[in-house]
Amino acid sequence: GQQLNQSPQSMFIQEGEDVSMNCTSSSIFNTWLWYKQDPGEGPVLLIALYKAGELTSNGRLTAQFGITRKDSFLNISASIPSDVGIYFCAGQLRGSSNTGKLIFGQGTTLQVKP
Amino acid sequence: DGGITQSPKYLFRKEGQNVTLSCEQNLNHDAMYWYRQDPGQGLRLIYYSQIVNDFQKGDIAEGYSVSREKKESFPLTVTSAQKNPTAFYLCASQFDGLVGEQYFGPGTRLTVT
């Protein structure tokens, strides 16, 4: 199946630093979603994006839907220890392939050093 | 409380046995999905259902079966034909079967020995 290219694969940062991760694809998406997953738990939805160019914030998190509809990024400002986890991007396809199915990136593992 | 429940959290089975994983939602969502997650991997779609009494194969449907007789419920059966059944299984639901936000349950970790 299709997958998104998510990078970086992992990050180890100091508490207080800002974090940036992104996802790219050769396909055009209707929707971009960003999730956080803690070990042994289900992913939790952080931000949903529906329009090209859209910039949306949720607390210290900011995500953007790329103008080309083929990419998205997620920024976390002033990281704290509870930001630790795996972050996934996911896209919903546009056009005749629109079935609501999500295509996921491989995830970015974030570790924060206090 | 509205949400998605999966039970049990941990499940152990012997090789050769079929096992059914439960997924229930009270969000009044039309669509439901089953994903498999292996260590260090992303999520792979097993089956999905955009509306009650209908379901479609995902990317890795072999060795699995589902039913969608009620809007609230989408059980997944892992059959003995599934070669590597040990994994973390996640159920999700979405209000509209075509577009929108998917919400996940807490997952079931299946171990087959």
Tab-separated table of C-alpha atoms in Angstrom:
chain	number	residue	atom	x	y	z
A	1	GLY	CA	0.000	0.000	0.000
A	2	GLN	CA	0.918	3.647	-0.261
A	3	GLN	CA	2.870	5.356	2.485
A	4	LEU	CA	3.927	8.856	3.259
A	5	ASN	CA	7.555	9.874	3.680
A	6	GLN	CA	7.842	11.184	7.217
A	7	SER	CA	11.029	12.713	8.584
A	8	PRO	CA	12.975	12.703	10.694
A	9	GLN	CA	12.605	9.123	11.859
A	10	SER	CA	13.675	10.058	15.394
A	11	MET	CA	14.700	13.102	17.389
A	12	PHE	CA	16.435	13.503	20.737
A	13	ILE	CA	16.184	17.053	22.016
A	14	GLN	CA	16.644	19.138	25.130
A	15	GLU	CA	13.613	20.321	27.060
A	16	GLY	CA	12.606	23.786	25.886
A	17	GLU	CA	13.756	23.314	22.307
A	18	ASP	CA	11.443	23.603	19.326
A	19	VAL	CA	10.735	20.564	17.138
A	20	SER	CA	9.815	20.297	13.486
A	21	MET	CA	8.779	17.238	11.476
A	22	ASN	CA	7.227	16.831	8.047
A	23	CYS	CA	5.530	14.473	5.659
A	24	THR	CA	5.647	14.397	1.878
A	25	SER	CA	3.896	12.358	-0.775
A	26	SER	CA	3.544	12.049	-4.523
A	27	SER	CA	-0.252	11.976	-4.082
A	28	ILE	CA	-2.659	14.856	-3.544
A	29	PHE	CA	-4.586	14.768	-0.273
A	30	ASN	CA	-7.945	16.147	0.844
A	31	THR	CA	-7.032	16.059	4.504
A	32	TRP	CA	-3.916	15.894	6.669
A	33	LEU	CA	-4.081	14.608	10.221
A	34	TRP	CA	-1.408	14.556	12.909
A	35	TYR	CA	-1.457	12.015	15.750
A	36	LYS	CA	0.609	11.293	18.868
A	37	GLN	CA	0.960	7.762	20.201
A	38	ASP	CA	2.220	6.788	23.633
A	39	PRO	CA	3.644	3.273	24.106
A	40	GLY	CA	0.934	0.628	24.229
A	41	GLU	CA	-1.849	3.105	23.536
A	42	GLY	CA	-3.918	4.158	20.544
A	43	PRO	CA	-2.956	7.286	18.568
A	44	VAL	CA	-4.544	10.531	19.733
A	45	LEU	CA	-5.568	13.124	17.169
A	46	LEU	CA	-3.669	16.390	17.602
A	47	ILE	CA	-4.567	18.520	14.585
A	48	ALA	CA	-6.717	18.136	11.450
A	49	LEU	CA	-6.119	20.197	8.286
A	50	TYR	CA	-8.604	20.504	5.434
A	51	LYS	CA	-7.451	23.329	3.128
A	52	ALA	CA	-4.279	23.884	1.154
A	53	GLY	CA	-2.173	26.515	2.924
A	54	GLU	CA	-4.115	26.142	6.162
A	55	LEU	CA	-2.102	26.822	9.315
A	56	THR	CA	-3.646	25.525	12.542
A	57	SER	CA	-2.469	25.661	16.131
A	58	ASN	CA	-3.336	23.588	19.175
A	59	GLY	CA	-1.497	24.976	22.179
A	60	ARG	CA	2.229	24.605	21.540
A	61	LEU	CA	1.560	22.622	18.359
A	62	THR	CA	1.287	24.181	14.908
A	63	ALA	CA	0.639	22.305	11.673
A	64	GLN	CA	0.336	23.398	8.059
A	65	PHE	CA	-1.287	21.887	4.987
A	66	GLY	CA	1.116	22.417	2.074
A	67	ILE	CA	0.088	24.554	-0.895
A	68	THR	CA	0.660	21.674	-3.323
A	69	ARG	CA	-1.568	19.404	-1.138
A	70	LYS	CA	1.283	16.893	-1.115
A	71	ASP	CA	2.972	17.780	2.149
A	72	SER	CA	2.442	18.902	5.726
A	73	PHE	CA	4.574	19.842	8.700
A	74	LEU	CA	4.130	19.826	12.464
A	75	ASN	CA	6.001	22.119	14.843
A	76	ILE	CA	6.166	21.779	18.610
A	77	SER	CA	7.395	24.815	20.480
A	78	ALA	CA	9.142	24.810	23.854
A	79	SER	CA	9.126	21.019	24.251
A	80	ILE	CA	8.430	19.440	27.621
A	81	PRO	CA	9.038	15.863	28.847
A	82	SER	CA	5.415	14.800	28.262
A	83	ASP	CA	5.877	15.493	24.525
A	84	VAL	CA	7.764	12.198	24.355
A	85	GLY	CA	6.101	9.717	22.030
A	86	ILE	CA	5.655	8.794	18.391
A	87	TYR	CA	4.109	11.342	16.066
A	88	PHE	CA	2.341	10.171	12.919
A	89	CYS	CA	1.096	12.086	9.939
A	90	ALA	CA	-1.806	10.710	7.932
A	91	GLY	CA	-3.449	11.812	4.713
A	92	GLN	CA	-6.793	11.141	3.066
A	93	LEU	CA	-6.695	10.848	-0.717
A	94	ARG	CA	-8.488	13.184	-3.072
A	95	GLY	CA	-10.568	12.267	-6.111
A	96	SER	CA	-11.759	8.819	-7.191
A	97	SER	CA	-9.683	7.160	-4.477
A	98	ASN	CA	-11.563	9.043	-1.792
A	99	THR	CA	-12.787	6.324	0.543
A	100	GLY	CA	-11.929	7.931	3.855
A	101	LYS	CA	-8.958	5.612	4.237
A	102	LEU	CA	-5.903	7.114	5.878
A	103	ILE	CA	-2.381	6.662	4.576
A	104	PHE	CA	0.153	6.886	7.385
A	105	GLY	CA	3.732	8.023	7.653
A	106	GLN	CA	6.229	5.789	9.416
A	107	GLY	CA	6.297	8.000	12.490
A	108	THR	CA	8.765	10.308	14.221
A	109	THR	CA	9.953	9.159	17.637
A	110	LEU	CA	10.552	12.112	19.921
A	111	GLN	CA	12.642	11.922	23.070
A	112	VAL	CA	13.035	14.938	25.353
A	113	LYS	CA	15.878	15.286	27.825
A	114	PRO	CA	14.867	17.207	30.954
B	1	ASP	CA	-18.696	9.129	27.818
B	2	GLY	CA	-18.427	8.886	24.041
B	3	GLY	CA	-15.605	6.900	22.584
B	4	ILE	CA	-14.198	3.732	21.137
B	5	THR	CA	-13.611	0.671	23.259
B	6	GLN	CA	-11.517	-2.353	22.420
B	7	SER	CA	-11.389	-5.469	24.493
B	8	PRO	CA	-9.470	-7.153	25.833
B	9	LYS	CA	-6.303	-5.037	26.197
B	10	TYR	CA	-4.079	-8.152	26.069
B	11	LEU	CA	-4.952	-11.440	24.409
B	12	PHE	CA	-2.988	-14.672	24.281
B	13	ARG	CA	-3.744	-17.578	21.958
B	14	LYS	CA	-2.189	-20.774	20.775
B	15	GLU	CA	-1.189	-21.120	17.169
B	16	GLY	CA	-3.947	-22.590	15.021
B	17	GLN	CA	-6.810	-20.998	16.956
B	18	ASN	CA	-9.083	-18.302	15.601
B	19	VAL	CA	-9.558	-15.266	17.838
B	20	THR	CA	-12.016	-12.370	17.677
B	21	LEU	CA	-11.135	-8.836	18.752
B	22	SER	CA	-13.922	-6.540	19.848
B	23	CYS	CA	-14.416	-2.909	18.787
B	24	GLU	CA	-17.395	-0.813	19.866
B	25	GLN	CA	-18.095	2.895	19.373
B	26	ASN	CA	-20.885	5.111	20.683
B	27	LEU	CA	-19.963	8.158	18.595
B	28	ASN	CA	-22.638	7.492	15.965
B	29	HIS	CA	-19.890	7.210	13.355
B	30	ASP	CA	-20.695	5.607	10.011
B	31	ALA	CA	-17.217	4.316	9.219
B	32	MET	CA	-14.968	1.952	11.154
B	33	TYR	CA	-11.457	0.691	10.473
B	34	TRP	CA	-9.028	-1.982	11.653
B	35	TYR	CA	-5.259	-1.421	11.592
B	36	ARG	CA	-2.302	-3.555	12.499
B	37	GLN	CA	0.856	-2.084	14.022
B	38	ASP	CA	4.127	-3.980	14.345
B	39	PRO	CA	7.034	-2.797	16.539
B	40	GLY	CA	8.650	0.328	15.141
B	41	GLN	CA	6.210	0.400	12.244
B	42	GLY	CA	3.421	2.596	11.045
B	43	LEU	CA	-0.204	1.527	10.796
B	44	ARG	CA	-1.414	-0.808	8.066
B	45	LEU	CA	-5.077	-1.078	7.120
B	46	ILE	CA	-6.667	-4.525	7.432
B	47	TYR	CA	-10.372	-3.919	6.727
B	48	TYR	CA	-12.719	-0.970	6.697
B	49	SER	CA	-16.437	-0.382	6.661
B	50	GLN	CA	-17.902	2.873	5.374
B	51	ILE	CA	-21.432	1.953	6.381
B	52	VAL	CA	-23.265	-0.778	8.253
B	53	ASN	CA	-23.633	-4.127	6.431
B	54	ASP	CA	-20.756	-3.264	4.094
B	55	PHE	CA	-16.994	-3.675	4.393
B	56	GLN	CA	-13.917	-3.646	2.154
B	57	LYS	CA	-10.474	-5.222	2.244
B	58	GLY	CA	-7.565	-3.004	3.149
B	59	ASP	CA	-3.912	-3.509	2.297
B	60	ILE	CA	-3.295	-6.626	4.410
B	61	ALA	CA	-6.654	-8.456	4.636
B	62	GLU	CA	-5.343	-12.002	4.130
B	63	GLY	CA	-5.955	-14.179	7.191
B	64	TYR	CA	-8.510	-11.787	8.696
B	65	SER	CA	-12.296	-11.476	8.548
B	66	VAL	CA	-14.801	-8.881	9.769
B	67	SER	CA	-18.518	-8.247	10.055
B	68	ARG	CA	-20.552	-5.038	10.402
B	69	GLU	CA	-24.047	-6.040	11.452
B	70	LYS	CA	-24.492	-3.049	13.760
B	71	LYS	CA	-23.352	0.536	13.375
B	72	GLU	CA	-21.678	0.461	16.780
B	73	SER	CA	-19.693	-2.741	16.356
B	74	PHE	CA	-16.933	-3.954	14.003
B	75	PRO	CA	-15.342	-7.178	15.301
B	76	LEU	CA	-12.166	-8.522	13.741
B	77	THR	CA	-11.395	-12.259	13.575
B	78	VAL	CA	-7.788	-13.285	13.250
B	79	THR	CA	-7.872	-16.702	11.644
B	80	SER	CA	-5.349	-19.514	11.743
B	81	ALA	CA	-4.496	-18.620	8.133
B	82	GLN	CA	-2.792	-15.409	9.283
B	83	LYS	CA	0.905	-16.278	9.226
B	84	ASN	CA	2.184	-13.677	11.698
B	85	PRO	CA	-0.752	-12.724	13.928
B	86	THR	CA	1.221	-11.368	16.889
B	87	ALA	CA	0.799	-7.587	16.720
B	88	PHE	CA	-0.920	-4.528	18.180
B	89	TYR	CA	-4.403	-4.123	16.690
B	90	LEU	CA	-6.095	-0.740	16.538
B	91	CYS	CA	-9.701	0.065	15.736
B	92	ALA	CA	-10.784	3.509	14.558
B	93	SER	CA	-13.991	5.248	13.586
B	94	GLN	CA	-14.921	8.262	11.501
B	95	PHE	CA	-18.188	10.192	11.292
B	96	ASP	CA	-18.316	10.201	7.484
B	97	GLY	CA	-17.198	7.276	5.362
B	98	LEU	CA	-15.528	9.544	2.814
B	99	VAL	CA	-13.633	12.233	4.685
B	100	GLY	CA	-12.900	13.514	8.149
B	101	GLU	CA	-11.125	12.821	11.381
B	102	GLN	CA	-10.457	9.273	12.512
B	103	TYR	CA	-10.441	8.494	16.197
B	104	PHE	CA	-8.703	5.454	17.619
B	105	GLY	CA	-9.447	3.000	20.385
B	106	PRO	CA	-6.848	1.980	22.980
B	107	GLY	CA	-5.752	-1.121	21.052
B	108	THR	CA	-5.489	-4.854	21.711
B	109	ARG	CA	-2.125	-6.557	21.907
B	110	LEU	CA	-2.441	-10.094	20.537
B	111	THR	CA	0.256	-12.655	21.234
B	112	VAL	CA	0.106	-16.025	19.489
B	113	THR	CA	2.522	-18.770	20.533
